[in-house]
Amino acid sequence: MDGRRYEIAVIGGGIAGLAAAHALRGDPRLAVTVYEGSPRIGGKLHSSELAGVRLDEGAEAMLARRPEGLDLAAAAGLGDRLVNPGTTSSGVWTRGALRPLPGGHVMGVPGDLEQLAASGVLSPEGSRRAAEDLTLPAAPVTTDVSVGEYVGARLGAEVTDRLVEPMLGGVYAGRAADLSLDATLPQIAGIARRGEPLLAGVRELRERTPDDPRPVFATVIGGGLGALPAAVAAASGARVRTGRTVRELRRTETGWRLVAGPAHDPEEVTADAVIVAVPARPAARLLAGVAPAAAAELSRIDYASMAIVALAFREGAFPEPPTGSGFLVPAVDGRTVKAVTFSSVKWPHLTRDAGGLMLVRCSIGRIGEEQVLQRPDEELIAAAVADLGAACGVRERPVDARVTRWGGALPQYTVGHLGRVARIREAVAAVPGLAVCGAAYSGVGVPACVETAAQAAGRVRDHLAAAGQWKGAADSVRGQSGYGAERLRGRAANGAER
């Protein structure tokens, strides 16, 4: 870089945008501003009080076996507040009873017929159909297909409906019939490519994967994951502006021009580089004039809405105190709730904080169920309590309750998602000084979002270091911005083949 100061605009104040700002910290030549349209930062990471305890309204845990989220929390000063679950054992409420998840599975795809039958999740007919996988002819899958199409063909509809879809529903709020095998279950996709029996492939996969003693999840004591955004923002040193929706993004001869703020009071700002860290649809609108190919692909990414109903029950309200972290509910069983987390069991520190109250989170809503989410809060609370009563015998009203709706919260990784993302990245790479990050690309969890943020920050640094000053449109076509035209053409062709 030359000696002047560079302005970097990060559009979006969710965890991806904040992580990108954090990754750019420490260089006095970089002035980073985060623009967030809502009144607060954090996106789906937010907590508020329930029965006097701060409880997450959105995501309540991050994967602890990937380093990105833990490292970011530690860098933001929260390392000594990270805590792991007391238990992660969970079950499935299906066919009229709470049943254990069968051992030996990978994201619900079973590998042990004996444990599958013993769990009672499937009917006897469903178990027999799953066993037929071992005698079906080899059928290598050569292209991306839906999870439901592949797993259903090998193991039958019951495995898909009562095991795999509930697992995926908890992550994406999506449907197995639509979700991409390559994007959502890459380990299973490898088995599909070989064409071998799925049961044997899962069993082999688990046998050759050593048991990992590390905890699976982590959260933050004192505010949950909702405490992470503010800490990251503070540690980044970036300027954060809330209530400033970026409505337009244009290239200029010297960089970028953004129009931010409400329509009645627009503000124009300039930047040398831009990181777009908003969901796919608003990203598509912003990029339509500067990266139209990327915008077209982004506009095809759909999102699911959902709601979290948080409940606090008095001690002893459950006839049998829960011992597991929660349970999943298959859509085929026709219940309102799709998943339940016994927060006080999963996170023992919450029991102490709540004075013995049982804190429970109920997840409601899959893609296509927006009508359910339009019901009043009181109806959603009543439906959640009714389902808890049917599953666990609770007959009391909660002492406190809270409903949080997340409209358009979870991107759907439908068939062809990996190719779509490759084309988005190729199109963005052709525009100097532009980067994207967030949950729409390569993972919806905190670590995956942080990884995309680090990549976006690295792209911005590379651009500024290589260019030294802004390169205009003509220069970028000639490949003089550090991203050679020949290289781009080759990468685009590879993306098209995928």
Coordinates of C-alpha atoms in Angstrom, one line a residue:
M1 CA 0.0 0.0 0.0
D2 CA 1.1 3.6 -0.4
G3 CA 1.2 6.0 2.5
R4 CA -2.4 7.3 2.3
R5 CA -5.4 6.2 4.4
Y6 CA -7.9 3.8 2.9
E7 CA -11.6 3.8 3.6
I8 CA -13.3 0.4 3.8
A9 CA -17.0 0.0 4.0
V10 CA -18.5 -3.1 5.5
I11 CA -22.2 -3.4 4.6
G12 CA -24.0 -5.4 7.3
G13 CA -23.5 -5.6 11.0
G14 CA -24.2 -9.3 11.6
I15 CA -21.4 -11.6 12.9
A16 CA -19.9 -11.9 9.4
G17 CA -19.6 -8.2 8.8
L18 CA -18.3 -7.6 12.3
A19 CA -15.8 -10.5 11.9
A20 CA -14.6 -8.9 8.6
A21 CA -14.1 -5.6 10.4
H22 CA -12.2 -7.4 13.1
A23 CA -10.0 -9.1 10.6
L24 CA -9.0 -5.7 9.2
R25 CA -8.0 -4.3 12.6
G26 CA -4.6 -3.1 13.6
D27 CA -3.5 -1.3 10.4
P28 CA -3.5 2.5 10.8
R29 CA -3.8 2.9 7.0
L30 CA -7.2 1.3 7.1
A31 CA -10.3 3.1 8.3
V32 CA -13.2 0.6 8.6
T33 CA -16.9 1.6 8.9
V34 CA -19.7 -0.9 9.4
Y35 CA -23.1 0.1 8.1
E36 CA -26.1 -1.7 9.7
G37 CA -29.6 -1.0 8.7
S38 CA -31.3 -2.1 11.9
P39 CA -31.1 -0.3 15.2
R40 CA -28.6 -2.9 16.6
I41 CA -25.7 -5.0 15.4
G42 CA -25.5 -8.8 15.7
G43 CA -28.1 -10.1 13.3
K44 CA -29.3 -13.4 14.5
L45 CA -27.0 -13.3 17.5
H46 CA -29.0 -11.5 20.2
S47 CA -30.1 -12.1 23.7
S48 CA -32.7 -10.6 26.1
E49 CA -34.1 -11.3 29.5
L50 CA -36.4 -14.2 30.3
A51 CA -37.4 -14.7 33.9
G52 CA -34.5 -12.4 34.9
V53 CA -31.9 -14.4 32.8
R54 CA -30.3 -13.3 29.6
L55 CA -31.2 -16.0 27.1
D56 CA -30.4 -16.1 23.4
E57 CA -33.2 -15.2 21.0
G58 CA -31.4 -16.7 18.0
A59 CA -28.4 -19.0 17.7
E60 CA -27.5 -20.3 21.1
A61 CA -24.3 -22.3 20.4
M62 CA -21.5 -22.5 17.9
L63 CA -19.4 -25.4 16.8
A64 CA -16.4 -25.9 19.1
R65 CA -14.6 -28.3 16.8
R66 CA -13.9 -25.6 14.3
P67 CA -11.5 -22.9 15.6
E68 CA -12.8 -19.8 13.9
G69 CA -15.6 -19.0 16.3
L70 CA -13.7 -19.8 19.4
D71 CA -10.7 -17.8 18.2
L72 CA -12.8 -14.8 17.4
A73 CA -14.5 -14.9 20.9
A74 CA -11.1 -15.2 22.5
A75 CA -9.7 -12.3 20.5
A76 CA -12.7 -10.2 21.5
G77 CA -11.9 -10.8 25.2
L78 CA -14.5 -13.5 25.8
G79 CA -12.1 -16.5 26.1
D80 CA -12.6 -16.9 29.8
R81 CA -16.4 -16.9 29.4
L82 CA -16.6 -19.7 26.9
V83 CA -18.4 -22.8 28.2
N84 CA -19.4 -26.2 26.8
P85 CA -22.7 -28.0 27.2
G86 CA -23.5 -30.2 30.2
T87 CA -24.9 -32.8 27.8
T88 CA -25.6 -33.1 24.0
S89 CA -27.6 -36.2 24.1
S90 CA -30.9 -35.7 22.3
G91 CA -33.9 -37.6 21.0
V92 CA -36.7 -37.6 18.5
W93 CA -40.4 -37.2 19.4
T94 CA -42.1 -39.4 16.9
R95 CA -44.7 -42.1 16.5
G96 CA -46.2 -41.1 19.9
A97 CA -43.1 -41.2 22.1
L98 CA -39.8 -39.6 22.9
R99 CA -37.2 -41.9 21.5
P100 CA -33.3 -41.7 21.5
L101 CA -31.5 -40.8 18.4
P102 CA -30.0 -44.1 17.2
G103 CA -26.2 -44.4 17.6
G104 CA -23.9 -44.7 14.6
H105 CA -25.5 -42.0 12.5
V106 CA -24.1 -39.1 10.5
M107 CA -26.5 -36.2 10.5
G108 CA -29.4 -38.6 10.9
V109 CA -28.2 -41.0 8.2
P110 CA -27.9 -44.4 10.0
G111 CA -25.0 -46.9 9.8
D112 CA -26.1 -49.4 12.4
L113 CA -29.3 -51.4 11.7
E114 CA -29.5 -52.9 15.2
Q115 CA -29.3 -49.5 16.9
L116 CA -31.8 -48.1 14.4
A117 CA -34.3 -50.8 15.1
A118 CA -33.8 -50.5 18.9
S119 CA -34.4 -46.8 18.9
G120 CA -38.0 -47.3 17.8
V121 CA -37.8 -44.2 15.6
L122 CA -38.9 -46.2 12.5
S123 CA -41.8 -48.6 12.2
P124 CA -40.8 -52.2 11.6
E125 CA -41.6 -51.7 7.9
G126 CA -39.4 -48.7 7.9
S127 CA -36.5 -50.7 9.4
R128 CA -36.9 -53.5 6.9
R129 CA -36.9 -51.0 4.0
A130 CA -33.7 -49.4 5.3
A131 CA -32.0 -52.9 5.4
E132 CA -32.7 -53.3 1.7
D133 CA -30.0 -50.8 1.0
L134 CA -27.4 -53.6 1.6
T135 CA -28.8 -55.6 -1.4
L136 CA -29.6 -52.7 -3.8
P137 CA -27.4 -52.5 -6.9
A138 CA -24.5 -50.1 -6.9
A139 CA -25.7 -46.7 -8.3
P140 CA -23.0 -44.0 -8.3
V141 CA -24.4 -40.5 -8.1
T142 CA -22.5 -38.3 -10.6
T143 CA -24.2 -34.9 -10.0
D144 CA -25.6 -33.0 -7.1
V145 CA -29.0 -34.3 -6.0
S146 CA -31.3 -33.5 -3.1
V147 CA -30.8 -35.2 0.2
G148 CA -34.3 -36.7 0.1
E149 CA -33.8 -38.1 -3.4
Y150 CA -30.6 -40.0 -2.5
V151 CA -31.3 -41.1 1.0
G152 CA -34.9 -42.0 0.2
A153 CA -33.8 -44.2 -2.7
R154 CA -31.2 -46.0 -0.6
L155 CA -32.9 -46.3 2.8
G156 CA -36.6 -45.4 2.3
A157 CA -38.9 -42.5 3.1
E158 CA -39.0 -43.2 6.8
V159 CA -35.3 -42.6 7.3
T160 CA -35.6 -39.4 5.4
D161 CA -38.7 -38.2 7.1
R162 CA -38.1 -39.2 10.7
L163 CA -34.3 -38.8 11.0
V164 CA -32.5 -36.9 8.3
E165 CA -35.0 -34.1 7.6
P166 CA -35.4 -33.3 11.4
M167 CA -31.7 -33.0 11.7
L168 CA -31.4 -30.7 8.6
G169 CA -34.5 -28.8 9.7
G170 CA -32.7 -27.8 12.8
V171 CA -29.9 -26.3 10.8
Y172 CA -31.6 -24.9 7.7
A173 CA -35.3 -25.0 8.5
G174 CA -35.4 -26.7 5.1
R175 CA -36.8 -29.7 3.4
A176 CA -34.8 -32.8 2.5
A177 CA -36.5 -32.9 -0.9
D178 CA -34.9 -29.6 -1.8
L179 CA -31.6 -29.4 0.1
S180 CA -28.3 -30.2 -1.8
L181 CA -26.5 -33.4 -0.9
D182 CA -23.2 -31.9 -1.8
A183 CA -23.7 -28.7 0.2
T184 CA -25.3 -30.0 3.3
L185 CA -24.0 -33.6 3.7
P186 CA -20.6 -33.6 2.0
Q187 CA -19.5 -36.8 3.8
I188 CA -22.6 -38.6 2.6
A189 CA -22.1 -37.2 -0.9
G190 CA -18.7 -38.9 -1.0
I191 CA -20.4 -42.3 -0.4
A192 CA -23.0 -41.5 -3.0
R193 CA -20.2 -40.8 -5.6
R194 CA -18.8 -44.3 -5.0
G195 CA -22.3 -45.9 -5.3
E196 CA -21.8 -48.3 -2.4
P197 CA -24.5 -49.3 0.1
L198 CA -25.2 -46.2 2.2
L199 CA -25.4 -48.2 5.5
A200 CA -22.0 -49.7 4.9
G201 CA -20.5 -46.4 3.9
V202 CA -21.7 -44.6 7.0
R203 CA -20.4 -47.4 9.2
E204 CA -17.0 -47.3 7.5
L205 CA -17.0 -43.5 7.7
R206 CA -17.5 -43.7 11.5
E207 CA -15.0 -46.5 12.0
R208 CA -12.2 -44.6 10.2
T209 CA -13.0 -41.3 12.0
P210 CA -11.5 -41.4 15.5
D211 CA -13.7 -40.3 18.4
D212 CA -13.1 -36.6 19.0
P213 CA -12.9 -36.0 22.8
R214 CA -13.4 -32.2 22.3
P215 CA -16.8 -30.8 23.1
V216 CA -19.1 -30.3 20.1
F217 CA -20.6 -26.9 21.0
A218 CA -19.8 -23.8 23.0
T219 CA -21.5 -20.6 24.1
V220 CA -20.7 -17.5 26.3
I221 CA -21.6 -17.2 30.0
G222 CA -23.4 -14.0 30.6
G223 CA -25.5 -13.2 27.6
G224 CA -24.9 -16.3 25.5
L225 CA -23.8 -15.9 21.9
G226 CA -25.7 -12.6 22.0
A227 CA -22.7 -11.2 23.9
L228 CA -20.4 -11.9 20.9
P229 CA -21.3 -9.1 18.4
A230 CA -20.7 -6.2 20.8
A231 CA -17.4 -7.6 22.0
V232 CA -16.2 -8.2 18.4
A233 CA -17.3 -4.7 17.3
A234 CA -15.4 -3.1 20.2
A235 CA -12.3 -5.2 19.6
S236 CA -12.3 -4.4 15.9
G237 CA -11.9 -0.7 16.4
A238 CA -14.2 0.0 13.5
R239 CA -16.7 2.7 13.3
V240 CA -20.2 1.2 13.6
R241 CA -23.2 3.0 12.3
T242 CA -26.6 1.5 13.0
G243 CA -29.9 2.5 11.4
R244 CA -27.9 3.2 8.1
T245 CA -29.2 0.9 5.4
V246 CA -27.0 1.0 2.3
R247 CA -29.4 1.5 -0.5
E248 CA -27.1 2.0 -3.5
L249 CA -23.6 0.9 -4.4
R250 CA -21.8 2.3 -7.4
R251 CA -18.3 2.3 -8.7
T252 CA -16.5 5.5 -9.4
E253 CA -13.2 6.4 -11.1
T254 CA -11.5 6.5 -7.7
G255 CA -13.4 3.8 -5.8
W256 CA -16.9 3.3 -4.5
R257 CA -19.9 5.5 -3.7
L258 CA -22.5 4.3 -1.3
V259 CA -25.9 5.8 -0.5
A260 CA -26.9 5.1 3.1
G261 CA -29.6 6.0 5.5
P262 CA -33.4 6.4 5.2
A263 CA -34.9 7.4 1.8
H264 CA -36.0 10.8 3.2
D265 CA -32.5 11.6 4.4
P266 CA -29.9 9.9 2.2
E267 CA -26.2 10.2 2.8
E268 CA -23.5 9.6 0.2
V269 CA -20.2 8.2 1.4
T270 CA -17.1 7.0 -0.5
A271 CA -14.8 4.0 0.1
D272 CA -11.8 2.5 -1.5
A273 CA -13.1 -1.1 -0.9
V274 CA -16.4 -2.7 0.0
I275 CA -17.3 -5.9 1.8
V276 CA -21.0 -6.9 1.3
A277 CA -22.1 -8.9 4.4
V278 CA -25.8 -8.9 4.1
P279 CA -28.2 -11.8 3.1
A280 CA -28.4 -12.9 -0.5
R281 CA -31.5 -10.9 -1.6
P282 CA -30.3 -7.5 -0.4
A283 CA -26.8 -8.3 -1.6
A284 CA -28.3 -9.1 -5.1
R285 CA -29.9 -5.6 -5.1
L286 CA -26.7 -3.9 -4.2
L287 CA -24.6 -5.8 -6.7
A288 CA -27.0 -5.6 -9.7
G289 CA -25.1 -2.7 -11.2
V290 CA -21.6 -3.6 -10.4
A291 CA -21.5 -7.5 -10.5
P292 CA -24.7 -8.5 -12.4
A293 CA -23.7 -12.1 -12.8
A294 CA -23.2 -12.4 -9.0
A295 CA -26.5 -10.6 -8.4
A296 CA -28.4 -13.0 -10.6
E297 CA -27.1 -16.0 -8.7
L298 CA -27.7 -14.4 -5.3
S299 CA -31.3 -13.7 -6.2
R300 CA -31.9 -17.4 -6.6
I301 CA -31.0 -18.2 -3.0
D302 CA -34.2 -18.6 -1.0
Y303 CA -34.5 -18.1 2.8
A304 CA -36.7 -19.8 5.5
S305 CA -38.4 -18.0 8.3
M306 CA -38.8 -19.4 11.8
A307 CA -39.5 -18.4 15.4
I308 CA -38.1 -19.2 18.8
V309 CA -40.5 -19.5 21.7
A310 CA -38.6 -19.3 25.0
L311 CA -40.4 -20.6 28.1
A312 CA -39.5 -20.5 31.8
F313 CA -41.2 -23.2 34.0
R314 CA -41.1 -23.4 37.8
E315 CA -38.9 -26.1 39.3
G316 CA -40.8 -29.4 39.3
A317 CA -43.2 -28.5 36.4
F318 CA -41.9 -31.5 34.5
P319 CA -43.2 -34.9 35.9
E320 CA -39.8 -36.4 34.9
P321 CA -37.0 -33.9 34.8
P322 CA -35.4 -33.9 31.4
T323 CA -31.9 -35.4 31.2
G324 CA -31.0 -34.8 27.6
S325 CA -30.4 -31.5 25.8
G326 CA -33.7 -31.7 23.8
F327 CA -35.4 -33.4 21.0
L328 CA -36.3 -33.1 17.3
V329 CA -39.8 -33.4 15.9
P330 CA -40.4 -34.7 12.3
A331 CA -42.7 -32.7 10.1
V332 CA -44.6 -35.8 9.2
D333 CA -45.9 -36.0 12.8
G334 CA -47.9 -32.8 12.2
R335 CA -46.7 -30.9 15.3
T336 CA -46.2 -27.1 15.5
V337 CA -42.8 -27.4 17.2
K338 CA -39.9 -28.7 15.1
A339 CA -37.3 -28.9 17.9
V340 CA -37.0 -28.3 21.6
T341 CA -33.9 -27.4 23.7
F342 CA -33.9 -27.9 27.4
S343 CA -31.6 -24.9 27.9
S344 CA -31.2 -25.4 31.6
V345 CA -30.0 -29.0 31.1
K346 CA -27.8 -28.2 28.1
W347 CA -26.2 -25.2 29.8
P348 CA -26.1 -25.9 33.6
H349 CA -25.0 -22.3 34.4
L350 CA -28.5 -21.2 33.3
T351 CA -30.0 -23.2 36.1
R352 CA -28.0 -21.4 38.6
D353 CA -28.7 -18.0 37.0
A354 CA -32.5 -18.7 36.9
G355 CA -32.7 -19.9 40.5
G356 CA -33.8 -23.4 39.6
L357 CA -36.3 -22.5 36.9
M358 CA -36.4 -24.7 33.8
L359 CA -35.7 -22.7 30.7
V360 CA -36.8 -24.2 27.4
R361 CA -36.5 -23.0 23.8
C362 CA -39.0 -24.3 21.2
S363 CA -38.2 -23.8 17.5
I364 CA -41.1 -23.3 15.1
G365 CA -41.2 -22.9 11.4
R366 CA -39.8 -24.6 8.2
I367 CA -39.6 -23.1 4.8
G368 CA -43.1 -22.8 3.4
E369 CA -44.7 -22.5 6.8
E370 CA -44.8 -18.7 7.0
Q371 CA -48.5 -18.8 7.7
V372 CA -47.8 -20.5 11.0
L373 CA -45.5 -17.7 12.0
Q374 CA -48.2 -15.1 11.4
R375 CA -50.2 -16.3 14.4
P376 CA -50.2 -14.0 17.5
D377 CA -47.5 -14.6 20.2
E378 CA -50.1 -16.0 22.5
E379 CA -51.1 -18.7 20.0
L380 CA -47.5 -19.7 19.4
I381 CA -46.8 -19.9 23.1
A382 CA -49.9 -22.0 23.6
A383 CA -48.9 -24.3 20.8
A384 CA -45.4 -24.8 22.2
V385 CA -46.8 -25.5 25.7
A386 CA -49.3 -28.0 24.2
D387 CA -46.6 -29.8 22.4
L388 CA -44.4 -29.9 25.5
G389 CA -47.3 -31.2 27.4
A390 CA -47.9 -34.0 24.9
A391 CA -44.2 -34.9 24.7
C392 CA -43.1 -34.5 28.4
G393 CA -46.3 -34.3 30.5
V394 CA -46.0 -30.6 31.4
R395 CA -49.4 -29.4 32.6
E396 CA -48.5 -25.9 33.9
R397 CA -48.3 -22.5 32.3
P398 CA -44.9 -21.1 32.1
V399 CA -44.0 -18.3 34.5
D400 CA -42.5 -16.3 31.7
A401 CA -42.5 -16.6 27.9
R402 CA -41.0 -14.8 24.9
V403 CA -41.5 -15.1 21.1
T404 CA -38.8 -14.0 18.6
R405 CA -39.6 -14.2 15.0
W406 CA -36.8 -14.4 12.4
G407 CA -38.1 -13.5 9.0
G408 CA -35.9 -14.8 6.1
A409 CA -33.3 -16.0 8.6
L410 CA -31.9 -19.2 7.1
P411 CA -30.5 -19.5 3.6
Q412 CA -31.5 -22.7 1.7
Y413 CA -28.6 -24.6 0.2
T414 CA -30.7 -26.2 -2.6
V415 CA -29.5 -28.5 -5.3
G416 CA -26.7 -26.9 -7.2
H417 CA -25.7 -24.6 -4.3
L418 CA -21.9 -25.2 -4.5
G419 CA -21.9 -24.3 -8.2
R420 CA -24.0 -21.2 -7.6
V421 CA -21.6 -20.0 -4.9
A422 CA -18.6 -20.7 -7.2
R423 CA -20.2 -18.5 -9.9
I424 CA -20.9 -15.8 -7.4
R425 CA -17.3 -15.8 -6.2
E426 CA -15.9 -15.7 -9.7
A427 CA -18.1 -12.8 -10.6
V428 CA -17.1 -10.9 -7.5
A429 CA -13.4 -11.7 -8.1
A430 CA -13.7 -9.8 -11.4
V431 CA -14.5 -6.6 -9.6
P432 CA -11.5 -5.1 -7.8
G433 CA -12.0 -3.9 -4.3
L434 CA -15.2 -5.9 -3.7
A435 CA -15.8 -8.9 -1.5
V436 CA -18.7 -10.8 0.0
C437 CA -19.2 -12.9 3.1
G438 CA -22.0 -14.4 5.3
A439 CA -24.2 -17.4 5.8
A440 CA -25.4 -17.6 2.2
Y441 CA -22.1 -19.1 0.9
S442 CA -20.4 -22.0 2.7
G443 CA -22.1 -22.5 6.1
V444 CA -24.8 -21.0 8.3
G445 CA -23.0 -21.4 11.7
V446 CA -20.7 -18.8 13.4
P447 CA -17.4 -20.5 12.5
A448 CA -18.4 -20.7 8.8
C449 CA -19.4 -17.1 8.7
V450 CA -16.2 -16.0 10.4
E451 CA -14.2 -18.0 7.8
T452 CA -15.9 -16.2 4.9
A453 CA -15.3 -12.9 6.7
A454 CA -11.6 -13.6 7.0
Q455 CA -11.5 -14.5 3.2
A456 CA -13.3 -11.2 2.4
A457 CA -10.9 -9.2 4.5
G458 CA -7.9 -10.9 2.9
R459 CA -9.3 -10.1 -0.5
V460 CA -9.6 -6.4 0.4
R461 CA -6.0 -6.4 1.8
D462 CA -4.7 -8.1 -1.3
H463 CA -6.4 -5.6 -3.6
L464 CA -5.1 -2.5 -1.7
A465 CA -1.6 -4.0 -1.5
A466 CA -1.4 -5.0 -5.1
A467 CA -3.0 -1.8 -6.5
G468 CA -1.6 0.9 -4.3
Q469 CA -4.4 3.0 -5.7
W470 CA -7.8 2.3 -7.2
K471 CA -7.8 0.7 -10.6
G472 CA -10.7 1.7 -12.9
A473 CA -12.9 -0.5 -15.0
A474 CA -10.7 -0.4 -18.0
D475 CA -7.7 -1.5 -16.0
S476 CA -9.6 -4.4 -14.4
V477 CA -10.6 -5.7 -17.8
R478 CA -6.9 -5.7 -18.8
G479 CA -6.1 -7.7 -15.6
Q480 CA -4.0 -5.0 -14.0
S481 CA -5.6 -5.1 -10.5
G482 CA -3.9 -8.2 -9.2
Y483 CA -6.5 -10.6 -10.7
G484 CA -5.3 -11.4 -14.1
A485 CA -7.9 -11.7 -16.9
E486 CA -6.5 -15.0 -18.1
R487 CA -6.7 -16.4 -14.6
L488 CA -10.3 -15.2 -14.2
R489 CA -11.4 -16.7 -17.5
G490 CA -9.9 -20.1 -16.5
R491 CA -11.5 -20.0 -13.1
A492 CA -14.9 -19.0 -14.5
A493 CA -14.8 -21.9 -16.9
N494 CA -14.1 -24.3 -14.1
G495 CA -17.0 -22.8 -12.2
A496 CA -19.3 -23.3 -15.1
E497 CA -18.3 -26.9 -15.4
R498 CA -19.2 -27.5 -11.8

